[in-house]
Short mmCIF file of C-alpha atoms in Angstrom, two decimals:
data_model
loop_
_atom_site.label_atom_id
_atom_site.label_comp_id
_atom_site.label_asym_id
_atom_site.label_seq_id
_atom_site.Cartn_x
_atom_site.Cartn_y
_atom_site.Cartn_z
CA UNK M 1 -83.18 68.27 14.82
CA UNK M 2 -84.94 65.00 13.24
CA UNK M 3 -87.08 67.57 11.33
CA UNK M 4 -83.90 68.94 10.19
CA UNK M 5 -82.92 65.80 9.21
CA UNK M 6 -85.58 64.96 6.86
CA UNK M 7 -86.21 68.02 4.99
CA UNK M 8 -82.38 68.19 3.92
CA UNK M 9 -83.26 64.36 3.09
CA UNK M 10 -86.25 65.94 0.19
CA UNK M 11 -84.16 68.66 -0.72
CA UNK M 12 -81.49 66.60 -1.85
CA UNK M 13 -84.09 64.12 -3.17
CA UNK M 14 -85.95 66.92 -5.86
CA UNK M 15 -82.32 68.17 -6.61
CA UNK M 16 -82.01 64.93 -8.03
CA UNK M 17 -85.06 64.21 -9.48
CA UNK M 18 -85.02 67.90 -11.18
CA UNK M 19 -80.92 67.43 -12.24
CA UNK M 20 -82.25 63.58 -13.63
CA UNK M 21 -85.08 65.25 -15.33
CA UNK M 22 -83.22 68.60 -16.60
CA UNK M 23 -80.07 65.96 -18.45
CA UNK M 24 -83.35 63.76 -19.89
CA UNK M 25 -85.03 66.20 -21.52
CA UNK M 26 -81.31 68.24 -22.60
CA UNK M 27 -80.62 64.32 -24.43
CA UNK M 28 -83.74 64.14 -25.96
CA UNK M 29 -83.66 67.98 -27.60
CA UNK M 30 -80.68 67.37 -28.82
CA UNK M 31 -81.22 64.05 -30.15
CA UNK M 32 -83.97 65.62 -31.95
CA UNK M 33 -81.82 68.45 -33.29
CA UNK M 34 -79.24 65.46 -34.14
CA UNK M 35 -81.93 63.61 -36.49
CA UNK M 36 -83.10 66.80 -38.28
CA UNK M 37 -79.80 65.02 -40.38
CA UNK M 38 -83.42 62.41 -41.00
CA UNK M 39 -85.83 64.03 -42.13
CA UNK M 40 -86.76 63.71 -45.82
CA UNK M 41 -87.41 60.32 -45.02
CA UNK M 42 -90.37 60.91 -42.83
CA UNK M 43 -91.55 64.49 -45.07
CA UNK M 44 -95.14 63.26 -45.51
CA UNK M 45 -94.59 63.18 -41.19
CA UNK M 46 -93.73 66.29 -40.95
CA UNK M 47 -96.29 67.84 -43.41
CA UNK M 48 -98.99 67.09 -41.44
CA UNK M 49 -97.82 67.89 -37.68
CA UNK M 50 -97.46 71.48 -39.80
CA UNK M 51 -100.66 71.18 -40.77
CA UNK M 52 -101.85 70.40 -37.31
CA UNK M 53 -99.46 72.48 -35.60
CA UNK M 54 -99.76 76.09 -38.25
CA UNK M 55 -103.13 75.45 -40.04
CA UNK M 56 -105.45 73.63 -36.95
CA UNK M 57 -103.55 75.82 -34.38
CA UNK M 58 -104.22 79.49 -36.93
CA UNK M 59 -107.76 80.22 -35.76
CA UNK M 60 -107.55 79.98 -31.86
CA UNK M 61 -104.70 82.71 -32.22
CA UNK M 62 -106.05 84.92 -34.15
CA UNK M 63 -108.98 85.05 -31.86
CA UNK M 64 -106.84 85.01 -28.46
CA UNK M 65 -104.55 88.03 -29.87
CA UNK M 66 -107.48 89.39 -31.61
CA UNK M 67 -108.62 90.22 -27.96
CA UNK M 68 -105.34 91.38 -27.05
CA UNK M 69 -104.59 94.42 -29.50
CA UNK M 70 -108.51 95.24 -28.58
CA UNK M 71 -107.77 95.51 -24.51
CA UNK M 72 -104.32 97.67 -25.66
CA UNK M 73 -105.85 99.86 -27.74
CA UNK M 74 -108.39 100.68 -24.58
CA UNK M 75 -105.74 100.54 -22.16
CA UNK M 76 -102.56 102.47 -23.83
CA UNK M 77 -105.33 105.28 -24.90
CA UNK M 78 -106.76 105.66 -21.46
CA UNK M 79 -104.02 106.29 -20.21
CA UNK M 80 -102.89 108.88 -22.84
CA UNK M 81 -102.66 112.22 -21.52
CA UNK M 82 -104.03 115.66 -22.90
CA UNK M 83 -100.27 116.73 -23.64
CA UNK M 84 -99.42 113.56 -25.16
CA UNK M 85 -100.36 113.21 -29.42
CA UNK M 86 -102.09 110.43 -29.91
CA UNK M 87 -100.69 109.53 -32.93
CA UNK M 88 -97.89 107.67 -30.80
CA UNK M 89 -100.17 105.24 -29.51
CA UNK M 90 -100.08 103.61 -32.55
CA UNK M 91 -96.17 103.41 -32.06
CA UNK M 92 -97.14 101.71 -29.25
CA UNK M 93 -99.46 99.10 -29.58
CA UNK M 94 -96.71 98.10 -32.84
CA UNK M 95 -94.30 97.30 -30.31
CA UNK M 96 -95.76 96.14 -27.48
CA UNK M 97 -97.28 93.51 -29.90
CA UNK M 98 -94.35 92.82 -31.84
CA UNK M 99 -92.02 92.50 -28.39
CA UNK M 100 -93.75 90.61 -25.70
CA UNK M 101 -97.92 89.86 -26.53
CA UNK M 102 -97.48 88.72 -29.85
CA UNK M 103 -94.66 86.28 -28.51
CA UNK M 104 -96.62 85.64 -25.55
CA UNK M 105 -99.50 84.60 -26.30
CA UNK M 106 -99.17 82.27 -29.86
CA UNK M 107 -96.57 80.93 -27.19
CA UNK M 108 -98.95 80.79 -24.32
CA UNK M 109 -101.46 78.88 -26.38
CA UNK M 110 -100.40 76.61 -28.23
CA UNK M 111 -98.14 75.40 -24.87
CA UNK M 112 -101.92 74.71 -23.93
CA UNK M 113 -103.00 72.61 -27.14
CA UNK M 114 -99.29 70.87 -28.35
CA UNK M 115 -97.38 70.46 -25.78
CA UNK M 116 -100.63 68.26 -24.12
CA UNK M 117 -101.97 67.40 -27.80
CA UNK M 118 -98.03 65.61 -28.02
CA UNK M 119 -98.39 64.49 -24.36
CA UNK M 120 -101.36 63.00 -24.56
CA UNK M 121 -100.62 61.07 -27.98
CA UNK M 122 -97.39 59.99 -26.63
CA UNK M 123 -98.22 59.17 -23.86
CA UNK M 124 -100.86 57.17 -24.54
CA UNK M 125 -98.69 55.28 -27.30
CA UNK M 126 -96.09 54.72 -24.61
CA UNK M 127 -98.39 52.92 -22.24
CA UNK M 128 -100.29 50.84 -25.17
CA UNK M 129 -96.31 49.80 -25.47
CA UNK M 130 -96.56 50.92 -29.36
CA UNK M 131 -93.17 53.00 -28.69
CA UNK M 132 -91.15 50.02 -27.83
CA UNK M 133 -92.75 48.55 -31.40
CA UNK M 134 -91.72 50.70 -33.22
CA UNK M 135 -88.42 50.25 -31.65
CA UNK M 136 -88.46 46.81 -32.84
CA UNK M 137 -89.42 47.75 -36.35
CA UNK M 138 -85.80 49.68 -36.60
CA UNK M 139 -87.63 53.04 -36.60
CA UNK M 140 -86.93 55.41 -33.85
CA UNK M 141 -89.93 56.28 -32.43
CA UNK M 142 -87.69 59.77 -31.88
CA UNK M 143 -87.32 60.62 -35.89
CA UNK M 144 -90.90 59.19 -36.36
CA UNK M 145 -93.24 60.84 -34.08
CA UNK M 146 -90.90 64.14 -32.29
CA UNK M 147 -88.17 65.73 -35.06
CA UNK M 148 -91.10 66.25 -38.01
CA UNK M 149 -93.03 67.96 -34.90
CA UNK M 150 -90.07 69.59 -33.68
CA UNK M 151 -89.32 71.19 -37.64
CA UNK M 152 -93.11 71.30 -38.77
CA UNK M 153 -92.97 73.81 -34.69
CA UNK M 154 -89.58 75.71 -36.24
CA UNK M 155 -92.07 76.87 -39.15
CA UNK M 156 -95.57 76.89 -38.22
CA UNK M 157 -94.57 79.13 -34.99
CA UNK M 158 -93.07 82.31 -36.65
CA UNK M 159 -95.73 82.04 -39.68
CA UNK M 160 -98.54 81.75 -36.74
CA UNK M 161 -96.88 84.39 -35.23
CA UNK M 162 -96.50 86.57 -38.39
CA UNK M 163 -100.60 86.71 -38.59
CA UNK M 164 -100.65 86.97 -34.65
CA UNK M 165 -99.49 90.48 -34.44
CA UNK M 166 -100.82 91.11 -37.82
CA UNK M 167 -104.34 91.16 -36.29
CA UNK M 168 -103.34 92.15 -33.15
CA UNK M 169 -102.32 95.71 -34.52
CA UNK M 170 -105.07 96.28 -36.80
CA UNK M 171 -107.56 95.06 -33.35
CA UNK M 172 -105.74 98.32 -31.22
CA UNK M 173 -105.91 100.15 -34.36
CA UNK M 174 -109.40 100.04 -34.39
CA UNK M 175 -109.30 99.87 -30.61
CA UNK M 176 -107.50 103.42 -30.53
CA UNK M 177 -109.66 104.43 -32.81
CA UNK M 178 -113.06 104.59 -31.12
CA UNK M 179 -111.11 104.87 -28.03
CA UNK M 180 -110.01 108.58 -28.19
CA UNK M 181 -110.92 108.96 -32.11
CA UNK M 182 -107.22 108.34 -33.57
CA UNK M 183 -106.68 108.34 -37.42
CA UNK M 184 -105.28 105.53 -39.77
CA UNK M 185 -103.70 108.45 -40.58
CA UNK M 186 -101.98 108.61 -37.16
CA UNK M 187 -101.85 105.19 -35.73
CA UNK M 188 -99.16 104.15 -39.41
CA UNK M 189 -97.76 107.58 -38.44
CA UNK M 190 -96.60 106.66 -34.79
CA UNK M 191 -95.79 102.99 -35.33
CA UNK M 192 -93.70 104.18 -39.08
CA UNK M 193 -92.21 106.58 -35.47
CA UNK M 194 -91.50 103.51 -33.84
CA UNK M 195 -90.27 101.27 -36.07
CA UNK M 196 -87.30 99.39 -34.77
CA UNK M 197 -86.63 97.08 -37.76
CA UNK M 198 -84.73 93.87 -34.89
CA UNK M 199 -88.33 94.28 -32.83
CA UNK M 200 -89.61 92.04 -35.98
CA UNK M 201 -85.74 89.74 -35.47
CA UNK M 202 -86.56 89.58 -31.84
CA UNK M 203 -90.12 88.51 -32.98
CA UNK M 204 -89.43 85.69 -34.78
CA UNK M 205 -86.42 84.49 -32.66
CA UNK M 206 -88.61 84.15 -29.80
CA UNK M 207 -91.20 82.42 -31.99
CA UNK M 208 -88.82 79.72 -33.38
CA UNK M 209 -87.75 78.68 -29.24
CA UNK M 210 -90.45 78.51 -27.78
CA UNK M 211 -92.14 77.02 -31.02
CA UNK M 212 -88.37 74.08 -29.89
CA UNK M 213 -90.05 74.84 -26.77
CA UNK M 214 -93.40 73.63 -26.57
CA UNK M 215 -92.83 70.08 -29.24
CA UNK M 216 -89.58 69.27 -26.20
CA UNK M 217 -91.49 69.59 -23.30
CA UNK M 218 -94.54 67.87 -24.06
CA UNK M 219 -92.23 65.35 -26.06
CA UNK M 220 -90.59 64.54 -23.20
CA UNK M 221 -92.71 64.77 -20.74
CA UNK M 222 -95.56 61.61 -22.44
CA UNK M 223 -92.28 59.47 -23.20
CA UNK M 224 -92.02 59.58 -19.43
CA UNK M 225 -95.61 59.40 -18.28
CA UNK M 226 -96.43 56.78 -16.10
CA UNK M 227 -99.33 53.16 -16.52
CA UNK M 228 -102.54 53.93 -16.97
CA UNK M 229 -104.57 57.14 -17.81
CA UNK M 230 -103.87 58.80 -14.75
CA UNK M 231 -100.73 59.18 -15.52
CA UNK M 232 -101.35 59.91 -19.65
CA UNK M 233 -103.70 63.03 -18.05
CA UNK M 234 -101.07 63.45 -15.36
CA UNK M 235 -97.73 63.27 -18.03
CA UNK M 236 -100.13 66.45 -20.01
CA UNK M 237 -101.00 68.93 -17.45
CA UNK M 238 -97.41 68.54 -16.81
CA UNK M 239 -96.22 69.00 -20.28
CA UNK M 240 -98.60 72.33 -19.97
CA UNK M 241 -97.84 73.63 -16.81
CA UNK M 242 -93.61 73.52 -17.62
CA UNK M 243 -94.09 74.94 -21.56
CA UNK M 244 -95.98 77.90 -20.60
CA UNK M 245 -93.27 79.17 -17.62
CA UNK M 246 -90.03 78.28 -20.16
CA UNK M 247 -91.53 79.72 -23.22
CA UNK M 248 -92.79 83.14 -19.86
CA UNK M 249 -89.13 82.68 -18.19
CA UNK M 250 -87.83 82.31 -22.36
CA UNK M 251 -89.13 85.12 -23.17
CA UNK M 252 -87.40 87.59 -20.14
CA UNK M 253 -84.90 85.54 -20.69
CA UNK M 254 -84.64 86.60 -24.93
CA UNK M 255 -85.40 89.71 -24.59
CA UNK M 256 -82.95 90.55 -22.04
CA UNK M 257 -79.52 89.34 -24.04
CA UNK M 258 -81.51 91.33 -27.23
CA UNK M 259 -81.14 94.53 -25.58
CA UNK M 260 -77.94 94.03 -24.67
CA UNK M 261 -77.04 92.47 -28.14
CA UNK M 262 -79.18 95.42 -30.59
#
């Protein structure tokens, strides 16, 4: 009986803690979107964050997407039997990159790079009381620190995804060419045969939502980090873990919803 009381108490505390965190996260997300109306006052910060989130992330996103494309080319090529036309691989690679691999790779890479960077930076600012100093100067930390990152991510993620998809598809062709000797004409024929316009919109919608999630989770854990180097490190780890989990979970939810809408 005593053990059951302890377990119920633990579950209750965990539930309350989760709901409190979820509430704070929701409020932060709402305030960050509401502050977008003040973005013209913070354009230099938006440009700075766009360079940080977009341009500096481009090399690692392209390298990762290219290797994913190479792997797809080999895996799909080796699974095709003698009765399946080779050119069909073009469509399979195209749809795999557009619908799943492109958005997921971009989302996970940026969860590691961007969410951790935001959490560590905001965590350090909180620990050193720089965020309190902003409030003393009548500067809203959300308007100054979070919303510029949010706007930059909403613009940068779709652009990064377009490049990731392009490089992944081209890498898939090279891989398929060397695996099953697929010609460029055959590859293009397969892409034309399987291409669905809504796949592009699905891909871009995912990238925008992933961008929002990455920034909000990074900001939330950064602003709620405990004092000391250990607290900032823990906040950074939590930001990366939860942003990655959210990206994977939302990927399924968005895919399921859009499957019924389109």
